[in-house]
XYZ file of C-alpha atoms in Angstrom:
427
model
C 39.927 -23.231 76.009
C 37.745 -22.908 79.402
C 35.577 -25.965 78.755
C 39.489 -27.903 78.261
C 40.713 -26.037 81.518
C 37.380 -27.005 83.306
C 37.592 -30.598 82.303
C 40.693 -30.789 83.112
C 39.910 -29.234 86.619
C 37.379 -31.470 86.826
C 39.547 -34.563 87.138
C 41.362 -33.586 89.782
C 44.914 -35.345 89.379
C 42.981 -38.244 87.221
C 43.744 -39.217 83.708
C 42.413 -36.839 80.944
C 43.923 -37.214 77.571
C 43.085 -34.630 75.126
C 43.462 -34.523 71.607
C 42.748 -31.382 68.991
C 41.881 -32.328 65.541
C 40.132 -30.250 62.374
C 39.015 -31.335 58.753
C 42.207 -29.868 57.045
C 45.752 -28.838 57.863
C 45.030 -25.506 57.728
C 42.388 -25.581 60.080
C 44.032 -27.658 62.610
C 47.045 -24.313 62.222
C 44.364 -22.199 62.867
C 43.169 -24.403 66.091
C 46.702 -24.506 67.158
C 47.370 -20.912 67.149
C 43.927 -19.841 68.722
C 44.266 -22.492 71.748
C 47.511 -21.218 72.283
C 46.635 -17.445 72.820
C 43.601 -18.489 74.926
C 45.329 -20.537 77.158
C 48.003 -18.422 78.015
C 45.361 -16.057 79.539
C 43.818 -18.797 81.793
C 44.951 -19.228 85.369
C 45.917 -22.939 85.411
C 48.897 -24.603 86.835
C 51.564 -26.140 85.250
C 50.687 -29.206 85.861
C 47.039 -28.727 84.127
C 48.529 -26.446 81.211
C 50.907 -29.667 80.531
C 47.587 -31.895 79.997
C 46.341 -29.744 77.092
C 48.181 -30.655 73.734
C 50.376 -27.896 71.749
C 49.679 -28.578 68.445
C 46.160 -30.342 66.546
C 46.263 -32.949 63.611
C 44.092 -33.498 60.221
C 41.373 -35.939 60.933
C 43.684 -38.121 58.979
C 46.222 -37.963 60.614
C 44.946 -38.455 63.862
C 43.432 -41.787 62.537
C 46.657 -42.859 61.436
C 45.502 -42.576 57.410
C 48.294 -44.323 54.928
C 49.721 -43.115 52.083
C 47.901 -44.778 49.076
C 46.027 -47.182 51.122
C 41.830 -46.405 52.392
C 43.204 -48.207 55.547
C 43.088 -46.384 58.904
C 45.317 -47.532 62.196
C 42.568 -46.642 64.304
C 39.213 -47.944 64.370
C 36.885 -49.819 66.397
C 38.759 -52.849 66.983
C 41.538 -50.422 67.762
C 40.298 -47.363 69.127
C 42.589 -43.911 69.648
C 43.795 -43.293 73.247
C 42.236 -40.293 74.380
C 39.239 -39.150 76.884
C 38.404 -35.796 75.092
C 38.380 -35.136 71.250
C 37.651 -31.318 69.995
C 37.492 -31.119 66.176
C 36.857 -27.639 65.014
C 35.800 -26.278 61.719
C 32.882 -29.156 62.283
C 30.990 -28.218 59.369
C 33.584 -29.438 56.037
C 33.589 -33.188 57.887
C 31.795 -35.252 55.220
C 29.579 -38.218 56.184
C 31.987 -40.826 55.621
C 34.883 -38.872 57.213
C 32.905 -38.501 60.686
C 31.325 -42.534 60.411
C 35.404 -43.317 60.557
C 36.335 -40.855 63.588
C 32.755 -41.894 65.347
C 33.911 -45.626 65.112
C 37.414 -45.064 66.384
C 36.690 -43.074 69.406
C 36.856 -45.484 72.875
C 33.489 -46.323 74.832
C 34.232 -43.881 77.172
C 35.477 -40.419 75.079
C 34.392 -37.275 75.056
C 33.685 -35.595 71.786
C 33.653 -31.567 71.561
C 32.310 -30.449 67.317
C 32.915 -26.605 66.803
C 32.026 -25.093 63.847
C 29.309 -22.743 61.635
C 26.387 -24.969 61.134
C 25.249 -22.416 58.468
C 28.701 -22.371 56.503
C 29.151 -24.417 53.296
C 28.548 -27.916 54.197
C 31.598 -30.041 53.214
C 32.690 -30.993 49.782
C 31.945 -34.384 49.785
C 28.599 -36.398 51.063
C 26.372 -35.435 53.900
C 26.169 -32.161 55.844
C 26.512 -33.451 59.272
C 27.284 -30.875 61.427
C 23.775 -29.017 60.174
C 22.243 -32.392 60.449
C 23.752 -32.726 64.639
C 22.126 -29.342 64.591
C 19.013 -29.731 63.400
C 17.086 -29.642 66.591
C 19.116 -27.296 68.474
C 16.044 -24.690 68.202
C 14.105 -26.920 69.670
C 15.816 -26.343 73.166
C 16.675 -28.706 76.216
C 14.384 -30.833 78.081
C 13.330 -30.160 81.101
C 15.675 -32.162 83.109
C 19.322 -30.387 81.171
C 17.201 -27.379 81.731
C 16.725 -27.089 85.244
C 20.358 -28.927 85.872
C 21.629 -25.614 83.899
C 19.489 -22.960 85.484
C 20.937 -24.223 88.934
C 24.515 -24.378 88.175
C 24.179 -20.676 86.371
C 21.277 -18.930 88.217
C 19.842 -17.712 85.757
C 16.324 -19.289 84.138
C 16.780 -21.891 81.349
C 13.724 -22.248 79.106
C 13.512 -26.250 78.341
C 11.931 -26.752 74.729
C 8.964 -29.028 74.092
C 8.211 -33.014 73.049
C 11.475 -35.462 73.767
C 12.352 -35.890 69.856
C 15.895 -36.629 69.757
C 16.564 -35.588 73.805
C 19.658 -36.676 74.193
C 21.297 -34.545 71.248
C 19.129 -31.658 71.233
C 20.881 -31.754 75.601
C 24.161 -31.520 73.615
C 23.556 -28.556 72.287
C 24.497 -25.365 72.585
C 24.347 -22.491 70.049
C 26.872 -19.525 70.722
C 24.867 -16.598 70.212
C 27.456 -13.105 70.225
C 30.169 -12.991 67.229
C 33.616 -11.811 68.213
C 34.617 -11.766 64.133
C 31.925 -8.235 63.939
C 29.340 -6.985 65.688
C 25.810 -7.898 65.950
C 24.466 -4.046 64.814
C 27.363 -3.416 62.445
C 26.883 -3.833 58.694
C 28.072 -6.966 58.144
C 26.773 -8.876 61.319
C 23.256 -7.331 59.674
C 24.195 -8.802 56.290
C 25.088 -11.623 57.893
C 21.745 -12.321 60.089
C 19.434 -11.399 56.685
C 21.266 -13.565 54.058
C 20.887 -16.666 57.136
C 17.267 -15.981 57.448
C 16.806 -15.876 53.504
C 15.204 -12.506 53.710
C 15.846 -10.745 50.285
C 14.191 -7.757 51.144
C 16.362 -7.248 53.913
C 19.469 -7.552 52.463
C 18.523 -4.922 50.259
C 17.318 -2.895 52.995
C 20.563 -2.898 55.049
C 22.738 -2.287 51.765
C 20.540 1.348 51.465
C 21.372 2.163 54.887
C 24.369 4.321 56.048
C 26.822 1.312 56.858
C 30.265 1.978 56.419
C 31.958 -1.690 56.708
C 29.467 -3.175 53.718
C 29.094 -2.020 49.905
C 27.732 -3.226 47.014
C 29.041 -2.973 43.388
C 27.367 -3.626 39.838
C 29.584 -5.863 37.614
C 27.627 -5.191 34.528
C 29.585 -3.824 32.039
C 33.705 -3.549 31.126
C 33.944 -0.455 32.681
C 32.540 -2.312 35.606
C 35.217 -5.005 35.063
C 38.027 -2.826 35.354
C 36.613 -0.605 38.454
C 36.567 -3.817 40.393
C 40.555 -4.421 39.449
C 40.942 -1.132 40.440
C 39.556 -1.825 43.470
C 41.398 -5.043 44.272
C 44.472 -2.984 43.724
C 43.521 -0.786 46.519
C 42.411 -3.621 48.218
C 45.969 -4.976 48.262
C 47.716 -1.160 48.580
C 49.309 -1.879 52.205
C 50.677 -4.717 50.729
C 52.118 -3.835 47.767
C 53.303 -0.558 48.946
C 55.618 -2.979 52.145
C 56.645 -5.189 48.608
C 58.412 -2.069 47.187
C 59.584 -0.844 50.335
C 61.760 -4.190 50.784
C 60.194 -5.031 54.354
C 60.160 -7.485 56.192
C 58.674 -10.430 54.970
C 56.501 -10.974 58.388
C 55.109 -7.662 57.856
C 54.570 -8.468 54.164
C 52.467 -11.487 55.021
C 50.567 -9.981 57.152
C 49.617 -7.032 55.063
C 49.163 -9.575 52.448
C 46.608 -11.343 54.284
C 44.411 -8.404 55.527
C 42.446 -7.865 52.308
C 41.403 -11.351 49.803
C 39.280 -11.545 46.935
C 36.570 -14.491 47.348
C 35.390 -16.354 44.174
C 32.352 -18.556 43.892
C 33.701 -20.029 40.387
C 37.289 -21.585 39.467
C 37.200 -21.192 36.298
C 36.115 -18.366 33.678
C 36.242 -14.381 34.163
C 34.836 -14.581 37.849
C 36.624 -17.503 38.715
C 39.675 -17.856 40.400
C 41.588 -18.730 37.390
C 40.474 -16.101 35.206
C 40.588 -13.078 37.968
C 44.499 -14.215 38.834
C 45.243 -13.854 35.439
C 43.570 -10.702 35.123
C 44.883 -9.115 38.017
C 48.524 -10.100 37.823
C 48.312 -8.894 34.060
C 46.811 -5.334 35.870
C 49.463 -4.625 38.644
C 51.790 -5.523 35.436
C 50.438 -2.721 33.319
C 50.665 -0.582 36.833
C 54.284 -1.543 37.639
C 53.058 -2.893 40.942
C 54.332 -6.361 40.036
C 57.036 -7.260 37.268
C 56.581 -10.329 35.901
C 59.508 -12.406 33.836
C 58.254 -14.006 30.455
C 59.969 -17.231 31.386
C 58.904 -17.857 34.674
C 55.672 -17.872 36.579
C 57.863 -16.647 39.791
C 58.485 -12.527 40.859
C 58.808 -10.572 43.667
C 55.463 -10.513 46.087
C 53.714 -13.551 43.983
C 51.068 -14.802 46.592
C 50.712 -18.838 46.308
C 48.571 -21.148 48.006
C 49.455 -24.634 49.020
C 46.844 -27.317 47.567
C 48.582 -30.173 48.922
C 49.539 -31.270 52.435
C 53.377 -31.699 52.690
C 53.534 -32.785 56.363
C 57.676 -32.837 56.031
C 57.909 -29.244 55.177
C 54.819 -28.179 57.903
C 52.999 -26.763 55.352
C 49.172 -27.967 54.404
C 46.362 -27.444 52.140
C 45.272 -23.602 52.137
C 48.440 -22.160 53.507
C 49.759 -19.352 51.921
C 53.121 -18.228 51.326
C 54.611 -14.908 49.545
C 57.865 -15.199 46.888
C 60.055 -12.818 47.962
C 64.015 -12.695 47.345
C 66.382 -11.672 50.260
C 69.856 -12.562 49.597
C 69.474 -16.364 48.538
C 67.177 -15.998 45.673
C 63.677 -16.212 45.468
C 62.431 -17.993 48.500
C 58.567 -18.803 49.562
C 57.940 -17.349 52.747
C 54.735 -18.675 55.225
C 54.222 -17.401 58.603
C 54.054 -20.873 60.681
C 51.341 -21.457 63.764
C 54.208 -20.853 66.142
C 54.632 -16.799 65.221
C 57.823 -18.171 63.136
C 58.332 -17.222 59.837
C 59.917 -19.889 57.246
C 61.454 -20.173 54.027
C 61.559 -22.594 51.265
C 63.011 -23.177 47.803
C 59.612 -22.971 45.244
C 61.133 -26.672 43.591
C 60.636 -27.900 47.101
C 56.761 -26.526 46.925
C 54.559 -29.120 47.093
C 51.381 -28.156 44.623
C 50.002 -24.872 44.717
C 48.667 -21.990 42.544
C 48.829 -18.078 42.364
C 46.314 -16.661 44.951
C 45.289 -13.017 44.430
C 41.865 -14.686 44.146
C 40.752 -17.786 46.185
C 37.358 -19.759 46.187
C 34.957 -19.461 48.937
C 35.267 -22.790 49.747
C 39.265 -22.187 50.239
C 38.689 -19.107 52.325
C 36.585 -21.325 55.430
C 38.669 -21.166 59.049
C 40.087 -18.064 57.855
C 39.274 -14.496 57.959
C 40.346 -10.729 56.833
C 40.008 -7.438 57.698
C 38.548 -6.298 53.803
C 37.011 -9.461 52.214
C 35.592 -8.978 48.883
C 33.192 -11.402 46.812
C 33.203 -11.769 43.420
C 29.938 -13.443 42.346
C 29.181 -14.833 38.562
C 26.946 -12.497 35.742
C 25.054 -15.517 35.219
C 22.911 -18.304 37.809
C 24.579 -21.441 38.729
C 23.741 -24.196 41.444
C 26.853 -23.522 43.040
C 26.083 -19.823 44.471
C 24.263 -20.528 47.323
C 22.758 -19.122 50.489
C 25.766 -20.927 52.377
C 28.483 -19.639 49.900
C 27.004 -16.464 50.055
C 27.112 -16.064 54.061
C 30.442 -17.951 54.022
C 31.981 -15.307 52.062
C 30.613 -12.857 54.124
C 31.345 -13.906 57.391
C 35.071 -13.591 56.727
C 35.201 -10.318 57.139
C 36.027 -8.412 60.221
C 35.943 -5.278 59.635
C 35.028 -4.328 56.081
C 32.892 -6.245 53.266
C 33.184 -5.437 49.410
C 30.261 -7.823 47.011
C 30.586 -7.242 43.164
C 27.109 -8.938 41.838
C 23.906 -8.388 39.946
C 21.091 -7.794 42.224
C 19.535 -11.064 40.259
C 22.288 -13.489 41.101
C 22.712 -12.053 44.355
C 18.600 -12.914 45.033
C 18.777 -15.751 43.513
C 21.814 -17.182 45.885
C 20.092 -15.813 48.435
C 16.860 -18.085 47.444
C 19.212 -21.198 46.976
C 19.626 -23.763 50.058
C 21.804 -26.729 50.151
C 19.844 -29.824 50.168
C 21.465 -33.033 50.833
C 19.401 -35.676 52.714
C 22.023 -38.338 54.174
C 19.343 -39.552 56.447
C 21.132 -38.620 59.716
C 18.500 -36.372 61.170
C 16.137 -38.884 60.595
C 18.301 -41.456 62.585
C 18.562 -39.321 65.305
C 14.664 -38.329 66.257
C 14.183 -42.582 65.896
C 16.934 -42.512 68.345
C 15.399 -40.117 70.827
């Protein structure tokens, strides 16, 4: 929000178009809603709060993507009219995805990337935002460096060699977390699963932090601890369910606490575990399910498809909850509203006491809690792991085997689209 309200600044009455984009719907809410609160503590004018946008788009939409066609209304031979672009959540924009918004953008734009270069790279090909990143350790050159150190007074350290200059002068690594702190349990999780260091993940699990623990999943008894656990997790939230509240304060207690799944499918997937809970806060009379209908009172859904008539996108989630006209689904919108719709006007979505990692990026929770496998697979990385992790603000709950947990730990994503290598020929 202060680089927008010093760009904008820095035209001085001139043109300065600004557009806010992100990867998925959900992410662009999430933009939105963060912009919003930041601005409204800057000291511009009226004049310069009317140049920054209210609202950001999908990638797709911004590009002008058609229904059932690969077509795109903007491109190179018609580019988008803007001067500045910021796209957060940088790092789920696949390779082919950021070749399109590269080649639409005028001669003369702007770009701003945000994002966790260190999160799980994006679904599809490439990992470009690690790949822009590549050579931010290797500092500025001389020239940014001494241009910075007299506009801040303070000293700059320039880096060494001129291998890929002009992007390593473009970037700038943020280096204080306002999610947790630096010394608290989880910022040192954090830090030692990023550097790979096994031994010190271990380390800071045996020390006397009270926002991170660590639980065996080894056994039945195990099994059902955990659900125990979950239920806890979720206590706030289903103690505001019974008390008939209202439904703003039942979303938000819903979304203080989530359980984070590396798998979809089996009994530490995302499938499995919503079966397993629902079928628990059944047997506790938490929930009370109907044998002919996958609707009650307080079920938690996600959206899985974008449904841009209705304002509601991929990854949004939305509670069932009857007051008066039946069982509505209610969301909390990016505006502070609250809305309700019919669940035959849903578009697709699926029970959400659990959610995937990958589901769970741009958003974050007071408890998270991660679920990981009994047995190895290529999927539970380093980058899942410290995904998962990094969602949590003020407390952390992991339910693994000290082997898979290692092993993750061990694990790197390597994908080689050969866009590092383009940029050191590129200087």
């Amino acid at each position: 929000a202060k680089l927008l309200a010093a760009l904008i600044q820095m035209a001085d009455g001139e043109r300065c178009r600004i557009r806010l984009a992100a990867p998925t719907g959900k992410a662009a809410a999430r933009l939105t809603e963060s912009l919003g609160k930041a601005l409204r503590q800057l000291p511009l004018t009226a004049e310069q709060k009317k140049r920054i946008p209210e609202d950001a788009s999908t990638l797709h939409r911004l590009l002008g993507a058609q229904p059932g066609s690969q077509r795109l209304r903007h491109h190179a031979g018609n580019p988008l009219h803007l001067d500045v672009l910021v796209v957060d959540e940088a790092s789920m924009i696949d390779l082919p995805m950021m070749s399109r918004l590269i080649d639409a953008l005028p001669d003369h734009a702007r770009v701003i990337f945000l994002g966790d270069r260190d999160q799980l790279a994006s679904v599809e090909a490439g990992a470009v935002l690690g790949d822009i990143c590549a050579y931010a350790n290797a500092g500025f050159t001389a020239e940014r460096a001494g241009q910075l150190s007299r506009l801040t007074g303070s000293h700059v350290p320039a880096g060494t060699g001129t291998e890929a200059a002009s992007l390593r002068d473009s970037l700038c690594l943020l280096q204080k977390s306002y999610r947790f702190g630096s010394d608290s349990g989880i910022g040192q999780l954090a830090a030692a699963i990023n550097r790979g260091d096994k031994t010190a993940v271990k380390t800071v699990f045996q020390q006397d932090f009270t926002d991170i623990e660590k639980r065996l999943l080894q056994s039945g008894e195990d099994y059902i601890a955990m659900l125990e656990e979950v239920l806890a997790g979720y206590g706030r939230y289903l103690d505001l369910l019974q008390a008939r509240a209202e439904p703003d304060l039942i979303i938000q207690a819903f979304n203080e606490y989530q359980l984070l799944c590396a798998l979809r499918e089996g009994p530490f997937g995302v499938a499995g575990l919503n079966e397993r809970i629902e079928q628990f806060m059944q047997q506790k009379r938490k929930i009370h399910r109907h044998p002919h209908s996958r609707w009650y009172e307080g079920r938690p859904v996600m959206i899985a498809r974008n449904d841009s008539a209705l304002g509601l996108f991929n990854g949004d989630i939305g509670i069932a909850l009857d007051r008066g006209q039946g069982t509505r689904v209610w969301f909390a919108m990016p505006d502070g509203n609250i809305k309700s719709v019919q669940p035959s006007r849903l578009p697709e979505h699926e029970t959400t006491w659990a959610m995937t990692v990958h589901k769970s990026q741009g958003s974050e929770f007071d408890h998270a809690a991660l679920i990981l496998p009994s047995q190895r697979t290529p999927v539970v990385t380093r980058e899942l792991v410290y995904t998962a992790v990094t969602r949590a603000r003020r407390r952390l709950s992991l339910y693994a085997d000290e082997r898979i947990l290692s092993a993750a730990i061990a694990t790197r994503t390597e994908r080689r689209s050969g866009l590092a290598a383009l940029f050191s020929s590129r200087g």
